[in-house]
Coordinates of C-alpha atoms in Angstrom, one line a residue:
M1 CA 33.6 20.6 -16.4
S2 CA 33.2 20.9 -12.6
T3 CA 32.5 18.0 -10.3
L4 CA 29.1 19.5 -9.6
A5 CA 28.3 19.6 -13.3
W6 CA 29.2 15.9 -13.7
F7 CA 26.9 15.0 -10.8
A8 CA 24.1 17.1 -12.4
I9 CA 24.6 15.3 -15.7
A10 CA 24.5 12.0 -13.9
S11 CA 21.2 13.0 -12.3
L12 CA 19.8 14.1 -15.6
A13 CA 20.8 10.8 -17.2
A14 CA 19.1 9.0 -14.3
W15 CA 15.9 10.9 -14.8
L16 CA 15.8 10.3 -18.5
W17 CA 16.2 6.6 -17.7
L18 CA 13.4 6.8 -15.1
L19 CA 11.2 8.7 -17.5
L20 CA 11.4 6.1 -20.3
G21 CA 12.9 2.9 -18.9
Q22 CA 11.3 2.3 -15.5
G23 CA 8.0 1.0 -16.7
F24 CA 6.4 4.4 -17.1
F25 CA 6.0 4.3 -13.3
W26 CA 4.9 8.0 -13.3
R27 CA 1.7 7.4 -15.2
T28 CA -1.4 6.8 -13.1
D29 CA -3.6 4.9 -15.7
Q30 CA -3.2 1.5 -14.1
R31 CA -6.8 1.2 -12.8
L32 CA -9.0 -1.8 -12.2
P33 CA -9.3 -3.9 -15.3
P34 CA -12.7 -3.4 -17.1
V35 CA -15.4 -6.0 -16.7
G36 CA -18.0 -4.9 -19.2
G37 CA -21.5 -6.1 -19.3
G38 CA -22.8 -3.9 -16.5
R39 CA -23.4 -6.0 -13.4
S40 CA -22.7 -9.3 -15.2
V41 CA -19.8 -11.6 -14.3
P42 CA -17.8 -12.6 -17.4
A43 CA -17.6 -16.2 -16.4
E44 CA -20.0 -19.1 -15.9
G45 CA -21.3 -20.1 -12.5
G46 CA -22.7 -16.7 -11.3
W47 CA -21.3 -14.6 -8.6
P48 CA -18.9 -16.5 -6.3
R49 CA -18.9 -16.6 -2.6
V50 CA -16.6 -14.1 -0.9
V51 CA -15.4 -13.7 2.7
V52 CA -14.0 -10.4 3.7
V53 CA -11.3 -10.7 6.4
V54 CA -10.4 -7.5 8.4
P55 CA -7.5 -7.6 10.9
A56 CA -8.1 -4.8 13.5
R57 CA -6.0 -3.7 16.4
D58 CA -7.2 -0.6 18.3
E59 CA -9.1 0.8 15.4
A60 CA -12.1 2.3 17.2
A61 CA -11.3 5.7 15.9
V62 CA -11.7 4.7 12.2
L63 CA -14.1 1.8 12.4
P64 CA -17.3 3.8 12.3
L65 CA -16.3 5.0 8.8
S66 CA -14.7 1.8 7.4
L67 CA -16.7 -1.1 8.7
P68 CA -20.2 0.1 7.6
S69 CA -18.8 0.6 4.1
L70 CA -18.0 -3.2 4.0
L71 CA -21.2 -4.3 5.5
A72 CA -23.2 -2.2 3.0
Q73 CA -21.5 -3.8 -0.1
D74 CA -23.8 -4.1 -3.1
Y75 CA -22.7 -7.6 -4.0
P76 CA -25.1 -9.9 -5.9
G77 CA -23.5 -13.1 -4.5
E78 CA -23.0 -14.5 -1.1
A79 CA -20.6 -12.6 1.1
E80 CA -19.8 -12.0 4.7
V81 CA -17.3 -10.1 6.9
I82 CA -15.0 -11.5 9.5
L83 CA -13.3 -8.9 11.7
V84 CA -10.4 -10.3 13.7
D85 CA -9.9 -8.2 16.9
D86 CA -6.1 -8.4 17.4
G87 CA -5.8 -7.8 21.1
S88 CA -7.4 -4.3 21.0
T89 CA -7.7 -2.3 24.2
D90 CA -10.0 0.4 22.9
G91 CA -13.2 -1.7 22.4
T92 CA -12.7 -2.4 18.7
G93 CA -14.6 -5.7 18.9
E94 CA -17.5 -4.3 20.8
L95 CA -17.8 -1.3 18.5
A96 CA -17.9 -3.6 15.5
H97 CA -20.9 -5.4 16.9
E98 CA -22.6 -2.1 17.6
L99 CA -22.0 -0.8 14.1
A100 CA -23.4 -4.0 12.6
G101 CA -26.5 -3.9 14.8
G102 CA -27.1 -0.2 13.9
L103 CA -26.8 -1.0 10.2
R104 CA -29.3 -3.8 10.5
E105 CA -31.8 -1.5 12.3
R106 CA -31.5 1.2 9.7
R107 CA -31.9 -1.2 6.8
G108 CA -34.4 -3.6 8.5
S109 CA -37.2 -2.9 6.0
E110 CA -35.0 -3.4 3.0
P111 CA -34.5 -6.7 1.2
R112 CA -30.9 -6.9 2.4
G113 CA -29.9 -5.6 5.8
G114 CA -26.1 -5.7 5.1
L115 CA -23.5 -8.4 5.0
P116 CA -23.3 -10.8 8.0
L117 CA -20.5 -9.9 10.5
T118 CA -18.5 -12.3 12.7
V119 CA -16.1 -10.8 15.3
V120 CA -13.4 -13.1 16.7
S121 CA -10.2 -12.7 18.7
P122 CA -7.2 -15.1 18.2
G123 CA -5.2 -14.0 21.3
E124 CA -1.6 -12.9 21.3
P125 CA 0.6 -14.0 18.3
E126 CA 2.6 -17.2 18.7
P127 CA 6.4 -16.8 18.4
G128 CA 7.5 -16.2 14.8
W129 CA 4.3 -14.3 13.8
T130 CA 3.7 -10.6 13.2
G131 CA 0.5 -9.4 14.7
K132 CA -1.4 -8.7 11.5
L133 CA -0.5 -12.0 9.9
W134 CA -1.5 -13.9 13.0
A135 CA -4.9 -12.2 12.8
L136 CA -5.1 -13.0 9.1
R137 CA -4.2 -16.6 9.8
H138 CA -7.1 -16.9 12.2
G139 CA -9.5 -15.1 9.9
I140 CA -8.6 -17.0 6.8
A141 CA -8.9 -20.3 8.6
L142 CA -12.5 -19.4 9.6
A143 CA -13.2 -18.1 6.1
R144 CA -12.1 -21.3 4.4
A145 CA -14.7 -23.2 6.4
R146 CA -17.3 -21.3 4.3
E147 CA -15.6 -22.5 1.1
P148 CA -15.4 -19.1 -0.6
E149 CA -13.9 -18.7 -4.1
F150 CA -12.3 -15.4 -3.0
L151 CA -11.0 -13.7 0.1
L152 CA -10.9 -10.0 0.4
L153 CA -8.2 -9.0 2.8
T154 CA -8.6 -5.3 3.7
D155 CA -7.4 -3.2 6.5
A156 CA -9.6 -1.7 9.2
D157 CA -8.9 1.9 8.0
I158 CA -10.0 1.3 4.4
A159 CA -13.4 2.5 3.3
H160 CA -15.1 0.9 0.2
E161 CA -17.7 2.3 -2.1
P162 CA -20.8 0.1 -2.3
D163 CA -19.7 -1.4 -5.6
S164 CA -16.1 -2.1 -4.7
L165 CA -16.4 -5.8 -4.0
R166 CA -18.5 -6.4 -7.1
L167 CA -15.9 -4.6 -9.3
L168 CA -13.0 -6.5 -7.7
V169 CA -14.5 -9.9 -8.2
G170 CA -15.7 -9.0 -11.7
A171 CA -12.2 -7.9 -12.7
A172 CA -10.6 -11.1 -11.2
R173 CA -13.1 -13.4 -12.9
A174 CA -13.0 -11.6 -16.3
N175 CA -9.2 -11.5 -16.5
G176 CA -8.3 -14.8 -14.9
L177 CA -6.5 -13.1 -12.0
D178 CA -5.5 -14.8 -8.7
L179 CA -4.7 -11.6 -6.8
V180 CA -6.2 -8.2 -7.5
S181 CA -4.8 -5.4 -5.3
Q182 CA -5.6 -1.7 -5.3
M183 CA -3.5 1.0 -3.7
A184 CA -6.1 2.8 -1.7
R185 CA -6.3 6.5 -2.2
L186 CA -4.7 7.8 1.0
R187 CA -6.1 10.8 3.0
V188 CA -4.7 14.1 1.9
A189 CA -6.1 16.9 4.0
S190 CA -3.4 18.6 6.2
R191 CA -0.5 20.5 4.8
W192 CA 2.0 17.7 5.7
E193 CA -0.3 15.1 4.1
R194 CA -0.3 17.1 0.9
L195 CA 3.5 17.3 0.9
V196 CA 4.2 13.7 1.8
V197 CA 1.4 11.4 0.9
P198 CA 1.3 11.7 -2.9
A199 CA 5.1 11.3 -2.9
F200 CA 4.7 8.1 -0.8
V201 CA 2.7 6.5 -3.6
Y202 CA 4.9 8.0 -6.3
F203 CA 8.0 6.4 -4.7
F204 CA 6.3 3.1 -4.3
A205 CA 5.4 3.0 -8.0
Q206 CA 8.9 4.0 -8.9
L207 CA 10.2 1.0 -6.9
Y208 CA 7.5 -1.4 -8.1
P209 CA 6.2 -0.1 -11.5
F210 CA 2.6 -1.2 -11.9
R211 CA 3.1 -2.0 -15.6
W212 CA 5.9 -4.4 -14.8
I213 CA 3.8 -6.1 -12.2
N214 CA 0.8 -6.5 -14.5
R215 CA 2.6 -7.8 -17.5
A216 CA 2.0 -11.3 -18.8
R217 CA 5.7 -11.8 -18.1
P218 CA 6.1 -9.7 -15.0
L219 CA 9.3 -7.8 -14.2
A220 CA 8.3 -6.9 -10.6
T221 CA 6.1 -8.3 -7.9
A222 CA 4.2 -6.3 -5.2
A223 CA 0.7 -5.7 -3.8
A224 CA -0.9 -3.0 -1.6
G225 CA -2.0 -4.6 1.7
G226 CA -5.0 -2.4 2.3
C227 CA -7.1 -4.0 -0.4
V228 CA -6.2 -7.5 -1.7
L229 CA -8.7 -9.8 -3.4
L230 CA -7.2 -13.3 -3.3
R231 CA -8.4 -16.5 -4.8
T232 CA -8.7 -19.0 -2.0
E233 CA -7.2 -22.0 -3.8
T234 CA -4.2 -19.9 -4.8
A235 CA -3.8 -18.9 -1.1
V236 CA -3.8 -22.5 -0.2
A237 CA -1.2 -23.4 -2.9
A238 CA 1.0 -20.5 -1.8
G239 CA 0.8 -21.5 1.9
V240 CA -0.5 -18.1 2.8
P241 CA -0.3 -16.7 5.4
D242 CA 2.0 -19.3 7.1
A243 CA 4.7 -19.0 4.5
I244 CA 5.1 -15.2 5.2
R245 CA 4.3 -15.3 9.0
H246 CA 7.4 -13.4 9.8
A247 CA 7.1 -10.6 7.2
V248 CA 7.0 -7.0 8.3
I249 CA 6.2 -5.8 4.8
D250 CA 3.5 -8.3 4.4
D251 CA 1.9 -7.1 1.2
V252 CA 5.0 -7.5 -1.0
S253 CA 5.7 -10.9 0.7
L254 CA 2.2 -12.0 0.0
A255 CA 2.5 -11.1 -3.7
R256 CA 5.7 -12.9 -4.0
A257 CA 4.3 -16.0 -2.4
V258 CA 1.3 -16.0 -4.7
R259 CA 3.4 -15.5 -7.8
G260 CA 5.8 -18.2 -6.6
A261 CA 2.7 -20.6 -6.6
G262 CA 2.0 -19.6 -10.2
G263 CA -0.7 -17.1 -9.5
R264 CA -1.5 -14.1 -11.7
I265 CA -1.3 -10.7 -10.1
W266 CA -2.6 -7.2 -10.8
L267 CA -1.9 -4.0 -8.9
G268 CA -3.2 -0.5 -9.6
L269 CA -4.5 2.7 -8.2
A270 CA -8.0 2.7 -6.6
E271 CA -10.9 4.9 -7.5
R272 CA -13.5 3.3 -5.2
V273 CA -11.3 2.5 -2.2
D274 CA -10.0 5.1 0.3
S275 CA -7.8 5.1 3.4
I276 CA -9.4 7.2 6.1
R277 CA -6.5 7.0 8.6
P278 CA -5.4 10.6 9.4
Y279 CA -1.8 11.7 9.4
P280 CA -2.3 15.3 10.4
G281 CA 1.3 16.2 11.4
L282 CA 4.8 15.4 10.3
A283 CA 5.4 13.2 13.3
E284 CA 2.6 10.7 12.3
L285 CA 3.8 10.6 8.7
W286 CA 7.4 10.1 9.9
R287 CA 6.4 7.1 12.0
M288 CA 4.4 5.7 9.1
V289 CA 7.4 5.7 6.8
S290 CA 10.2 5.0 9.3
R291 CA 8.7 2.0 11.0
S292 CA 9.3 -0.2 7.9
A293 CA 11.8 1.7 5.7
Y294 CA 14.8 -0.2 7.0
A295 CA 13.0 -3.5 6.7
Q296 CA 12.4 -2.7 3.0
L297 CA 16.2 -2.5 2.8
R298 CA 16.5 -5.9 4.5
Y299 CA 18.4 -4.3 7.4
S300 CA 21.5 -3.9 5.3
P301 CA 23.9 -1.1 6.0
L302 CA 25.3 -1.3 2.5
V303 CA 21.9 -1.1 0.9
L304 CA 21.1 1.8 3.2
A305 CA 24.3 3.6 2.1
G306 CA 23.5 3.0 -1.6
T307 CA 19.9 4.2 -1.1
V308 CA 21.0 7.4 0.6
A309 CA 23.6 8.1 -2.1
G310 CA 21.0 7.4 -4.8
L311 CA 18.4 9.6 -3.3
A312 CA 20.9 12.4 -3.0
V313 CA 22.1 12.2 -6.6
V314 CA 18.7 11.7 -8.2
Y315 CA 16.6 14.1 -6.1
L316 CA 18.9 16.6 -4.2
V317 CA 21.6 17.3 -6.8
P318 CA 19.3 19.0 -9.4
P319 CA 18.2 21.9 -7.3
V320 CA 21.6 22.3 -5.7
A321 CA 23.3 22.3 -9.1
L322 CA 20.8 24.8 -10.5
A323 CA 21.3 27.2 -7.6
A324 CA 25.0 26.8 -7.2
G325 CA 25.6 26.9 -11.0
G326 CA 23.6 30.0 -11.3
L327 CA 25.5 31.7 -8.5
T328 CA 29.0 30.7 -9.6
G329 CA 28.5 30.9 -13.4
D330 CA 28.8 27.2 -13.9
A331 CA 26.5 27.0 -16.9
A332 CA 26.8 23.2 -17.4
A333 CA 25.8 22.5 -13.8
A334 CA 22.9 24.9 -13.9
W335 CA 21.6 23.6 -17.2
A336 CA 21.9 19.9 -16.3
G337 CA 20.5 20.5 -12.8
G338 CA 17.6 22.6 -14.1
A339 CA 16.7 20.0 -16.8
A340 CA 16.8 17.1 -14.3
W341 CA 14.6 19.1 -11.9
A342 CA 12.1 19.8 -14.7
V343 CA 11.9 16.1 -15.7
M344 CA 11.5 15.2 -12.0
A345 CA 8.7 17.7 -11.5
G346 CA 7.0 16.6 -14.7
T347 CA 6.9 13.0 -13.7
Y348 CA 5.2 14.0 -10.4
V349 CA 2.4 15.9 -12.0
P350 CA 0.2 12.9 -12.8
M351 CA 0.3 11.7 -9.2
L352 CA -0.6 15.2 -7.9
R353 CA -3.6 15.2 -10.3
Y354 CA -4.7 11.8 -9.1
Y355 CA -4.7 13.2 -5.6
R356 CA -6.3 16.4 -6.8
Q357 CA -3.5 18.5 -5.4
P358 CA -2.1 21.8 -6.8
L359 CA 0.6 21.4 -9.4
W360 CA 2.9 23.9 -7.6
L361 CA 3.8 21.1 -5.3
A362 CA 5.7 19.3 -8.1
P363 CA 8.9 21.4 -7.8
L364 CA 8.9 20.7 -4.0
L365 CA 9.6 17.0 -4.6
P366 CA 13.3 17.3 -3.8
F367 CA 12.4 18.6 -0.3
T368 CA 10.0 15.7 0.2
A369 CA 12.7 13.3 -1.0
L370 CA 15.0 14.8 1.6
L371 CA 12.4 14.0 4.3
Y372 CA 12.1 10.4 3.1
L373 CA 15.9 10.1 3.1
L374 CA 15.9 11.3 6.8
M375 CA 13.0 9.0 7.6
T376 CA 14.9 6.0 6.1
V377 CA 18.1 6.9 8.1
D378 CA 16.0 7.3 11.3
S379 CA 14.4 3.8 10.6
A380 CA 17.9 2.3 10.7
V381 CA 18.8 4.3 13.8
Q382 CA 15.7 3.0 15.6
H383 CA 16.5 -0.5 14.5
Y384 CA 20.0 -0.4 16.0
R385 CA 18.5 1.1 19.2
G386 CA 16.4 -2.0 19.4
R387 CA 13.1 -0.3 18.6
G388 CA 12.8 -1.8 15.1
S389 CA 9.5 -1.8 13.2
A390 CA 7.0 -0.6 15.8
W391 CA 3.3 -0.6 15.4
K392 CA 0.6 -0.2 18.1
G393 CA 2.6 -1.5 20.9
R394 CA 4.5 -4.3 19.1
T395 CA 8.1 -4.1 17.8
Y396 CA 9.7 -6.3 15.2
T397 CA 13.5 -6.1 15.0
G398 CA 15.7 -7.3 12.2
N399 CA 17.0 -10.1 14.5
Y400 CA 13.5 -11.2 15.1
V401 CA 12.8 -11.4 11.4
S402 CA 16.0 -13.1 10.5
R403 CA 15.4 -15.8 13.0
H404 CA 12.3 -16.7 11.1
G405 CA 13.6 -16.9 7.6
E406 CA 13.7 -13.4 6.1

């Protein structure tokens, strides 16, 4: 057999393993654990107190859609929102006050006029802290003074349906969970979002299979930072956020800290939580991926090389083998490449259905994987140029992270 045929067979073998041996990562049925009993909490003591902490830096563009959804939560217990204005220059803090005031005016005649809102600003991060975790540190410290049983850590670009908080707390109490995280449904509107966004979640689930995370004896650990319900006493035991103050990929680091403290974790796809941040063009999506891709590889050239080789064999070889095998009469290469491509496309279908996208996008996954490969390489290039993980005017390099324990 030809060298290409052997590569195609290796790719097919890899896909058969991914199909059956990687925690059924391609399935999208890991949703919020059921509570039962309608609005009742399956535990004694009634609905616990919750404080929602929202770190926000220059989020005036999305706040009018996200913040009102939090303030309008239909939660039977005591709850409030703390928005931490992380050095914004676009009036984020002032806008938050205006939005809360407008909600109270609209709902003034109703029994509940919305959750209380506190807006604070902690100043610039101290050395050794990433900006988001510095904001969370300040917000969590204020929240703990209220003695809540749970903290909801949610990004400023995340919109919640009115029953989101109630369902999160109910699931945590009913299932004895210390951390409940939902992968928010990302916006899919532009052509590039349709091509790239579902694959982003698909690749994340492949790296961190949700079933493995949610097992009684877990085989993986991760969380989705946009929506994390965290038991306060577990956060204290894990030393969060101080223990992960340097982390660029803060959600996975948070999950590991919680699990290290003995906490039970659940991660799944959201049905009532949506990200409203737009990524209309390829440039915006490219920055979203590349700013942290090399950090995910722990700034290792060897891991980068292995990742590039793995992506090439698993995702790029199948269509190349099918096309080249068909043109040259290499039946083994064409057959193995076509079979691998078919398995690949089939595993992508459930994610496309979750995002309500046309299934003809499934065979385009190799092209999307090539984009992610290039984004990952670009992330490494930017790192070695000293630009590192950049986000809203702040840059975190590998040297910066390593000095603080990563």
